[in-house]
Amino acid sequence: DGVTVTALRDLAVRLATAAGALVREGRPDRVVVAATKSSEVDPVTVMDRASEELLREMIAAERPDDAILGEEGDDVAGTSGLTWVLDPIDGTVNYLYGVASWAVSVAVVAGPPEPASWTVLAGCVHSVADGRTWSAGLGEGATRDGVPVRVGAAASLGTSLVGTGFGYDAARRAHQAQVLTQVLPKIRDIRRLGSAAIDLCLLADGSIDLYYERGLNPWDMAAGAVVATEAGAVVTGLRGGPAGNAMTVAGPPELVAQLSEILEAADADGARSPEIG
Ligand code: IPD
């Protein structure tokens, strides 16, 4: 329908900011830490749903022909060839505990609604607690609060600060801990900040040097990935495969190649241990 990447990016920013305000206002003063996303009625689930509902309403009003893929709720089919990919709260554990690193992540992609075959056209990650907003449009660069950002220029793997994250499944976690024993001695340090979307944006603006994670969902990474690539990062899987659930590695090309070698040797994407899932 002739919509521009710039217009899509602007809408992604408006959506993420509006949902962020809702979720910030709705966070109870004393969140019951015992409640987790595994319960259907916990405060996080309630706010996750409210946030996604608002996003869906705004998209339906402004872009009624677009499809929607969200962490909460059913997929909506569209006719325009564009799909909005929504994470209403990325970093839910931080949100639950009142740790600042959580975000609303909104991306819009072109092509079939399977991550391997789509192209992310625009995305916004709004870190609600501190108000920082990263956004990018394909071919238009990435910004944080309107100021262009670039990936850092870490000299070597040994001096790199590396972000990562862990899944919620115990067997998967044990495997991830093993991988970490191979990575940690070879880098400056690890950060596990708790929101994959923010991790990718911190990589994009040079706050961390590299990022890797197994087990990401499309909504965790779609917006962060376009921010990172538009800031000069490669975002990829292992052995030349695409970034995705099996593995996402992001950073400047030379460092990604070095880290990928270690991750491949450690079977970080589980290619040699399918029983772990
Ligand atoms: C999670 C966060 C976390 C990452 C997990 C994700 P959620 O998303 O991004 O940093 O390590 O893999 O599932 O559950 O908070 O939306």
mmCIF file with all atom_site columns, N, CA and C in Angstrom, residues 90-143:
data_model
loop_
_atom_site.group_PDB
_atom_site.id
_atom_site.type_symbol
_atom_site.label_atom_id
_atom_site.label_alt_id
_atom_site.label_comp_id
_atom_site.label_asym_id
_atom_site.label_entity_id
_atom_site.label_seq_id
_atom_site.pdbx_PDB_ins_code
_atom_site.Cartn_x
_atom_site.Cartn_y
_atom_site.Cartn_z
_atom_site.occupancy
_atom_site.B_iso_or_equiv
_atom_site.pdbx_formal_charge
_atom_site.auth_seq_id
_atom_site.auth_comp_id
_atom_site.auth_asym_id
_atom_site.auth_atom_id
_atom_site.pdbx_PDB_model_num
ATOM 1   N N  . ASP A 1 90  ? 9.204  -7.719  27.317 1.00 0.00 ? 90  ASP A N  1
ATOM 2   C CA . ASP A 1 90  ? 10.372 -8.592  27.211 1.00 0.00 ? 90  ASP A CA 1
ATOM 3   C C  . ASP A 1 90  ? 11.245 -8.320  28.437 1.00 0.00 ? 90  ASP A C  1
ATOM 4   N N  . GLY A 1 91  ? 11.534 -9.382  29.177 1.00 0.00 ? 91  GLY A N  1
ATOM 5   C CA . GLY A 1 91  ? 12.223 -9.197  30.451 1.00 0.00 ? 91  GLY A CA 1
ATOM 6   C C  . GLY A 1 91  ? 11.217 -9.266  31.586 1.00 0.00 ? 91  GLY A C  1
ATOM 7   N N  . THR A 1 92  ? 10.301 -10.214 31.479 1.00 0.00 ? 92  THR A N  1
ATOM 8   C CA . THR A 1 92  ? 9.196  -10.286 32.447 1.00 0.00 ? 92  THR A CA 1
ATOM 9   C C  . THR A 1 92  ? 9.686  -10.550 33.868 1.00 0.00 ? 92  THR A C  1
ATOM 10  N N  . VAL A 1 93  ? 10.766 -11.289 34.007 1.00 0.00 ? 93  VAL A N  1
ATOM 11  C CA . VAL A 1 93  ? 11.259 -11.563 35.367 1.00 0.00 ? 93  VAL A CA 1
ATOM 12  C C  . VAL A 1 93  ? 11.770 -10.263 36.003 1.00 0.00 ? 93  VAL A C  1
ATOM 13  N N  . ASN A 1 94  ? 12.450 -9.433  35.223 1.00 0.00 ? 94  ASN A N  1
ATOM 14  C CA . ASN A 1 94  ? 12.881 -8.129  35.739 1.00 0.00 ? 94  ASN A CA 1
ATOM 15  C C  . ASN A 1 94  ? 11.670 -7.268  36.112 1.00 0.00 ? 94  ASN A C  1
ATOM 16  N N  . TYR A 1 95  ? 10.667 -7.274  35.254 1.00 0.00 ? 95  TYR A N  1
ATOM 17  C CA . TYR A 1 95  ? 9.444  -6.507  35.513 1.00 0.00 ? 95  TYR A CA 1
ATOM 18  C C  . TYR A 1 95  ? 8.816  -6.944  36.831 1.00 0.00 ? 95  TYR A C  1
ATOM 19  N N  . LEU A 1 96  ? 8.812  -8.257  37.036 1.00 0.00 ? 96  LEU A N  1
ATOM 20  C CA . LEU A 1 96  ? 8.226  -8.830  38.250 1.00 0.00 ? 96  LEU A CA 1
ATOM 21  C C  . LEU A 1 96  ? 8.984  -8.386  39.502 1.00 0.00 ? 96  LEU A C  1
ATOM 22  N N  . TYR A 1 97  ? 10.307 -8.355  39.404 1.00 0.00 ? 97  TYR A N  1
ATOM 23  C CA . TYR A 1 97  ? 11.133 -8.030  40.568 1.00 0.00 ? 97  TYR A CA 1
ATOM 24  C C  . TYR A 1 97  ? 11.429 -6.532  40.711 1.00 0.00 ? 97  TYR A C  1
ATOM 25  N N  . GLY A 1 98  ? 11.058 -5.735  39.699 1.00 0.00 ? 98  GLY A N  1
ATOM 26  C CA . GLY A 1 98  ? 11.376 -4.312  39.771 1.00 0.00 ? 98  GLY A CA 1
ATOM 27  C C  . GLY A 1 98  ? 12.805 -3.998  39.376 1.00 0.00 ? 98  GLY A C  1
ATOM 28  N N  . VAL A 1 99  ? 13.463 -4.895  38.644 1.00 0.00 ? 99  VAL A N  1
ATOM 29  C CA . VAL A 1 99  ? 14.784 -4.612  38.080 1.00 0.00 ? 99  VAL A CA 1
ATOM 30  C C  . VAL A 1 99  ? 14.559 -3.887  36.752 1.00 0.00 ? 99  VAL A C  1
ATOM 31  N N  . ALA A 1 100 ? 15.360 -2.853  36.478 1.00 0.00 ? 100 ALA A N  1
ATOM 32  C CA . ALA A 1 100 ? 15.001 -1.896  35.418 1.00 0.00 ? 100 ALA A CA 1
ATOM 33  C C  . ALA A 1 100 ? 14.995 -2.436  33.987 1.00 0.00 ? 100 ALA A C  1
ATOM 34  N N  . SER A 1 101 ? 15.601 -3.571  33.725 1.00 0.00 ? 101 SER A N  1
ATOM 35  C CA . SER A 1 101 ? 15.797 -4.002  32.334 1.00 0.00 ? 101 SER A CA 1
ATOM 36  C C  . SER A 1 101 ? 14.606 -4.776  31.766 1.00 0.00 ? 101 SER A C  1
ATOM 37  N N  . TRP A 1 102 ? 13.582 -4.070  31.312 1.00 0.00 ? 102 TRP A N  1
ATOM 38  C CA . TRP A 1 102 ? 12.466 -4.710  30.607 1.00 0.00 ? 102 TRP A CA 1
ATOM 39  C C  . TRP A 1 102 ? 11.940 -3.743  29.553 1.00 0.00 ? 102 TRP A C  1
ATOM 40  N N  . ALA A 1 103 ? 11.328 -4.283  28.519 1.00 0.00 ? 103 ALA A N  1
ATOM 41  C CA . ALA A 1 103 ? 11.023 -3.445  27.355 1.00 0.00 ? 103 ALA A CA 1
ATOM 42  C C  . ALA A 1 103 ? 9.752  -3.901  26.655 1.00 0.00 ? 103 ALA A C  1
ATOM 43  N N  . VAL A 1 104 ? 9.192  -2.999  25.879 1.00 0.00 ? 104 VAL A N  1
ATOM 44  C CA . VAL A 1 104 ? 8.182  -3.379  24.897 1.00 0.00 ? 104 VAL A CA 1
ATOM 45  C C  . VAL A 1 104 ? 8.908  -3.435  23.551 1.00 0.00 ? 104 VAL A C  1
ATOM 46  N N  . SER A 1 105 ? 8.738  -4.539  22.843 1.00 0.00 ? 105 SER A N  1
ATOM 47  C CA . SER A 1 105 ? 9.439  -4.735  21.577 1.00 0.00 ? 105 SER A CA 1
ATOM 48  C C  . SER A 1 105 ? 8.424  -4.875  20.451 1.00 0.00 ? 105 SER A C  1
ATOM 49  N N  . VAL A 1 106 ? 8.535  -4.020  19.436 1.00 0.00 ? 106 VAL A N  1
ATOM 50  C CA . VAL A 1 106 ? 7.595  -4.008  18.317 1.00 0.00 ? 106 VAL A CA 1
ATOM 51  C C  . VAL A 1 106 ? 8.380  -4.001  17.008 1.00 0.00 ? 106 VAL A C  1
ATOM 52  N N  . ALA A 1 107 ? 8.118  -4.983  16.152 1.00 0.00 ? 107 ALA A N  1
ATOM 53  C CA . ALA A 1 107 ? 8.771  -5.018  14.842 1.00 0.00 ? 107 ALA A CA 1
ATOM 54  C C  . ALA A 1 107 ? 7.714  -5.214  13.772 1.00 0.00 ? 107 ALA A C  1
ATOM 55  N N  . VAL A 1 108 ? 8.031  -4.791  12.566 1.00 0.00 ? 108 VAL A N  1
ATOM 56  C CA . VAL A 1 108 ? 7.148  -5.078  11.434 1.00 0.00 ? 108 VAL A CA 1
ATOM 57  C C  . VAL A 1 108 ? 8.002  -5.716  10.341 1.00 0.00 ? 108 VAL A C  1
ATOM 58  N N  . VAL A 1 109 ? 7.512  -6.867  9.862  1.00 0.00 ? 109 VAL A N  1
ATOM 59  C CA . VAL A 1 109 ? 8.299  -7.665  8.928  1.00 0.00 ? 109 VAL A CA 1
ATOM 60  C C  . VAL A 1 109 ? 7.526  -7.855  7.622  1.00 0.00 ? 109 VAL A C  1
ATOM 61  N N  . ALA A 1 110 ? 8.278  -8.069  6.544  1.00 0.00 ? 110 ALA A N  1
ATOM 62  C CA . ALA A 1 110 ? 7.670  -8.338  5.233  1.00 0.00 ? 110 ALA A CA 1
ATOM 63  C C  . ALA A 1 110 ? 7.915  -9.786  4.861  1.00 0.00 ? 110 ALA A C  1
ATOM 64  N N  . GLY A 1 111 ? 6.972  -10.366 4.136  1.00 0.00 ? 111 GLY A N  1
ATOM 65  C CA . GLY A 1 111 ? 7.141  -11.738 3.676  1.00 0.00 ? 111 GLY A CA 1
ATOM 66  C C  . GLY A 1 111 ? 6.327  -12.692 4.504  1.00 0.00 ? 111 GLY A C  1
ATOM 67  N N  . PRO A 1 112 ? 6.468  -13.995 4.215  1.00 0.00 ? 112 PRO A N  1
ATOM 68  C CA . PRO A 1 112 ? 5.682  -14.995 4.941  1.00 0.00 ? 112 PRO A CA 1
ATOM 69  C C  . PRO A 1 112 ? 5.987  -14.935 6.433  1.00 0.00 ? 112 PRO A C  1
ATOM 70  N N  . PRO A 1 113 ? 4.976  -15.219 7.262  1.00 0.00 ? 113 PRO A N  1
ATOM 71  C CA . PRO A 1 113 ? 5.174  -15.025 8.703  1.00 0.00 ? 113 PRO A CA 1
ATOM 72  C C  . PRO A 1 113 ? 6.010  -16.112 9.363  1.00 0.00 ? 113 PRO A C  1
ATOM 73  N N  . GLU A 1 114 ? 7.052  -16.613 8.692  1.00 0.00 ? 114 GLU A N  1
ATOM 74  C CA . GLU A 1 114 ? 8.018  -17.510 9.337  1.00 0.00 ? 114 GLU A CA 1
ATOM 75  C C  . GLU A 1 114 ? 9.340  -16.771 9.413  1.00 0.00 ? 114 GLU A C  1
ATOM 76  N N  . PRO A 1 115 ? 9.911  -16.738 10.634 1.00 0.00 ? 115 PRO A N  1
ATOM 77  C CA . PRO A 1 115 ? 11.118 -15.938 10.860 1.00 0.00 ? 115 PRO A CA 1
ATOM 78  C C  . PRO A 1 115 ? 12.226 -16.165 9.841  1.00 0.00 ? 115 PRO A C  1
ATOM 79  N N  . ALA A 1 116 ? 12.411 -17.431 9.380  1.00 0.00 ? 116 ALA A N  1
ATOM 80  C CA . ALA A 1 116 ? 13.532 -17.712 8.482  1.00 0.00 ? 116 ALA A CA 1
ATOM 81  C C  . ALA A 1 116 ? 13.356 -17.010 7.139  1.00 0.00 ? 116 ALA A C  1
ATOM 82  N N  . SER A 1 117 ? 12.097 -16.716 6.764  1.00 0.00 ? 117 SER A N  1
ATOM 83  C CA . SER A 1 117 ? 11.889 -16.168 5.423  1.00 0.00 ? 117 SER A CA 1
ATOM 84  C C  . SER A 1 117 ? 11.396 -14.720 5.422  1.00 0.00 ? 117 SER A C  1
ATOM 85  N N  . TRP A 1 118 ? 11.350 -14.085 6.577  1.00 0.00 ? 118 TRP A N  1
ATOM 86  C CA . TRP A 1 118 ? 10.871 -12.703 6.532  1.00 0.00 ? 118 TRP A CA 1
ATOM 87  C C  . TRP A 1 118 ? 12.038 -11.715 6.568  1.00 0.00 ? 118 TRP A C  1
ATOM 88  N N  . THR A 1 119 ? 11.716 -10.459 6.222  1.00 0.00 ? 119 THR A N  1
ATOM 89  C CA . THR A 1 119 ? 12.684 -9.362  6.311  1.00 0.00 ? 119 THR A CA 1
ATOM 90  C C  . THR A 1 119 ? 12.119 -8.358  7.300  1.00 0.00 ? 119 THR A C  1
ATOM 91  N N  . VAL A 1 120 ? 12.903 -8.026  8.320  1.00 0.00 ? 120 VAL A N  1
ATOM 92  C CA . VAL A 1 120 ? 12.422 -7.038  9.278  1.00 0.00 ? 120 VAL A CA 1
ATOM 93  C C  . VAL A 1 120 ? 12.568 -5.646  8.655  1.00 0.00 ? 120 VAL A C  1
ATOM 94  N N  . LEU A 1 121 ? 11.471 -4.944  8.513  1.00 0.00 ? 121 LEU A N  1
ATOM 95  C CA . LEU A 1 121 ? 11.495 -3.616  7.883  1.00 0.00 ? 121 LEU A CA 1
ATOM 96  C C  . LEU A 1 121 ? 11.770 -2.512  8.895  1.00 0.00 ? 121 LEU A C  1
ATOM 97  N N  . ALA A 1 122 ? 11.256 -2.662  10.101 1.00 0.00 ? 122 ALA A N  1
ATOM 98  C CA . ALA A 1 122 ? 11.425 -1.611  11.110 1.00 0.00 ? 122 ALA A CA 1
ATOM 99  C C  . ALA A 1 122 ? 11.173 -2.209  12.485 1.00 0.00 ? 122 ALA A C  1
ATOM 100 N N  . GLY A 1 123 ? 11.748 -1.586  13.489 1.00 0.00 ? 123 GLY A N  1
ATOM 101 C CA . GLY A 1 123 ? 11.525 -2.082  14.841 1.00 0.00 ? 123 GLY A CA 1
ATOM 102 C C  . GLY A 1 123 ? 11.812 -1.022  15.887 1.00 0.00 ? 123 GLY A C  1
ATOM 103 N N  . CYS A 1 124 ? 11.193 -1.211  17.041 1.00 0.00 ? 124 CYS A N  1
ATOM 104 C CA . CYS A 1 124 ? 11.436 -0.326  18.180 1.00 0.00 ? 124 CYS A CA 1
ATOM 105 C C  . CYS A 1 124 ? 11.501 -1.148  19.451 1.00 0.00 ? 124 CYS A C  1
ATOM 106 N N  . VAL A 1 125 ? 12.506 -0.880  20.259 1.00 0.00 ? 125 VAL A N  1
ATOM 107 C CA . VAL A 1 125 ? 12.606 -1.459  21.600 1.00 0.00 ? 125 VAL A CA 1
ATOM 108 C C  . VAL A 1 125 ? 12.582 -0.293  22.574 1.00 0.00 ? 125 VAL A C  1
ATOM 109 N N  . HIS A 1 126 ? 11.526 -0.265  23.400 1.00 0.00 ? 126 HIS A N  1
ATOM 110 C CA . HIS A 1 126 ? 11.358 0.831   24.358 1.00 0.00 ? 126 HIS A CA 1
ATOM 111 C C  . HIS A 1 126 ? 11.610 0.275   25.753 1.00 0.00 ? 126 HIS A C  1
ATOM 112 N N  . SER A 1 127 ? 12.721 0.685   26.335 1.00 0.00 ? 127 SER A N  1
ATOM 113 C CA . SER A 1 127 ? 13.077 0.263   27.690 1.00 0.00 ? 127 SER A CA 1
ATOM 114 C C  . SER A 1 127 ? 12.322 1.167   28.650 1.00 0.00 ? 127 SER A C  1
ATOM 115 N N  . VAL A 1 128 ? 11.288 0.624   29.239 1.00 0.00 ? 128 VAL A N  1
ATOM 116 C CA . VAL A 1 128 ? 10.278 1.485   29.860 1.00 0.00 ? 128 VAL A CA 1
ATOM 117 C C  . VAL A 1 128 ? 10.782 2.141   31.145 1.00 0.00 ? 128 VAL A C  1
ATOM 118 N N  . ALA A 1 129 ? 11.514 1.397   31.968 1.00 0.00 ? 129 ALA A N  1
ATOM 119 C CA . ALA A 1 129 ? 11.895 1.920   33.283 1.00 0.00 ? 129 ALA A CA 1
ATOM 120 C C  . ALA A 1 129 ? 12.785 3.161   33.162 1.00 0.00 ? 129 ALA A C  1
ATOM 121 N N  . ASP A 1 130 ? 13.676 3.187   32.168 1.00 0.00 ? 130 ASP A N  1
ATOM 122 C CA . ASP A 1 130 ? 14.561 4.363   32.035 1.00 0.00 ? 130 ASP A CA 1
ATOM 123 C C  . ASP A 1 130 ? 14.227 5.214   30.811 1.00 0.00 ? 130 ASP A C  1
ATOM 124 N N  . GLY A 1 131 ? 13.175 4.838   30.085 1.00 0.00 ? 131 GLY A N  1
ATOM 125 C CA . GLY A 1 131 ? 12.698 5.657   28.973 1.00 0.00 ? 131 GLY A CA 1
ATOM 126 C C  . GLY A 1 131 ? 13.554 5.614   27.718 1.00 0.00 ? 131 GLY A C  1
ATOM 127 N N  . ARG A 1 132 ? 14.598 4.782   27.680 1.00 0.00 ? 132 ARG A N  1
ATOM 128 C CA . ARG A 1 132 ? 15.432 4.756   26.470 1.00 0.00 ? 132 ARG A CA 1
ATOM 129 C C  . ARG A 1 132 ? 14.705 4.032   25.340 1.00 0.00 ? 132 ARG A C  1
ATOM 130 N N  . THR A 1 133 ? 14.816 4.568   24.131 1.00 0.00 ? 133 THR A N  1
ATOM 131 C CA . THR A 1 133 ? 14.110 4.005   22.989 1.00 0.00 ? 133 THR A CA 1
ATOM 132 C C  . THR A 1 133 ? 15.069 3.849   21.814 1.00 0.00 ? 133 THR A C  1
ATOM 133 N N  . TRP A 1 134 ? 15.251 2.597   21.409 1.00 0.00 ? 134 TRP A N  1
ATOM 134 C CA . TRP A 1 134 ? 16.040 2.316   20.213 1.00 0.00 ? 134 TRP A CA 1
ATOM 135 C C  . TRP A 1 134 ? 15.063 2.009   19.086 1.00 0.00 ? 134 TRP A C  1
ATOM 136 N N  . SER A 1 135 ? 15.387 2.494   17.883 1.00 0.00 ? 135 SER A N  1
ATOM 137 C CA . SER A 1 135 ? 14.558 2.113   16.746 1.00 0.00 ? 135 SER A CA 1
ATOM 138 C C  . SER A 1 135 ? 15.414 2.072   15.490 1.00 0.00 ? 135 SER A C  1
ATOM 139 N N  . ALA A 1 136 ? 14.897 1.401   14.474 1.00 0.00 ? 136 ALA A N  1
ATOM 140 C CA . ALA A 1 136 ? 15.623 1.289   13.211 1.00 0.00 ? 136 ALA A CA 1
ATOM 141 C C  . ALA A 1 136 ? 14.633 1.021   12.095 1.00 0.00 ? 136 ALA A C  1
ATOM 142 N N  . GLY A 1 137 ? 15.003 1.466   10.912 1.00 0.00 ? 137 GLY A N  1
ATOM 143 C CA . GLY A 1 137 ? 14.280 1.115   9.699  1.00 0.00 ? 137 GLY A CA 1
ATOM 144 C C  . GLY A 1 137 ? 15.287 0.536   8.724  1.00 0.00 ? 137 GLY A C  1
ATOM 145 N N  . LEU A 1 138 ? 14.861 -0.467  7.964  1.00 0.00 ? 138 LEU A N  1
ATOM 146 C CA . LEU A 1 138 ? 15.771 -1.134  7.036  1.00 0.00 ? 138 LEU A CA 1
ATOM 147 C C  . LEU A 1 138 ? 16.371 -0.109  6.061  1.00 0.00 ? 138 LEU A C  1
ATOM 148 N N  . GLY A 1 139 ? 17.690 -0.028  6.057  1.00 0.00 ? 139 GLY A N  1
ATOM 149 C CA . GLY A 1 139 ? 18.385 0.915   5.169  1.00 0.00 ? 139 GLY A CA 1
ATOM 150 C C  . GLY A 1 139 ? 18.434 2.330   5.699  1.00 0.00 ? 139 GLY A C  1
ATOM 151 N N  . GLU A 1 140 ? 17.892 2.562   6.879  1.00 0.00 ? 140 GLU A N  1
ATOM 152 C CA . GLU A 1 140 ? 17.813 3.936   7.397  1.00 0.00 ? 140 GLU A CA 1
ATOM 153 C C  . GLU A 1 140 ? 18.617 4.137   8.676  1.00 0.00 ? 140 GLU A C  1
ATOM 154 N N  . GLY A 1 141 ? 19.360 3.109   9.096  1.00 0.00 ? 141 GLY A N  1
ATOM 155 C CA . GLY A 1 141 ? 20.179 3.251   10.304 1.00 0.00 ? 141 GLY A CA 1
ATOM 156 C C  . GLY A 1 141 ? 19.382 3.024   11.573 1.00 0.00 ? 141 GLY A C  1
ATOM 157 N N  . ALA A 1 142 ? 20.115 3.017   12.679 1.00 0.00 ? 142 ALA A N  1
ATOM 158 C CA . ALA A 1 142 ? 19.502 2.786   13.993 1.00 0.00 ? 142 ALA A CA 1
ATOM 159 C C  . ALA A 1 142 ? 19.792 3.973   14.899 1.00 0.00 ? 142 ALA A C  1
ATOM 160 N N  . THR A 1 143 ? 18.859 4.252   15.784 1.00 0.00 ? 143 THR A N  1
ATOM 161 C CA . THR A 1 143 ? 19.052 5.371   16.719 1.00 0.00 ? 143 THR A CA 1
ATOM 162 C C  . THR A 1 143 ? 18.663 4.956   18.133 1.00 0.00 ? 143 THR A C  1
#
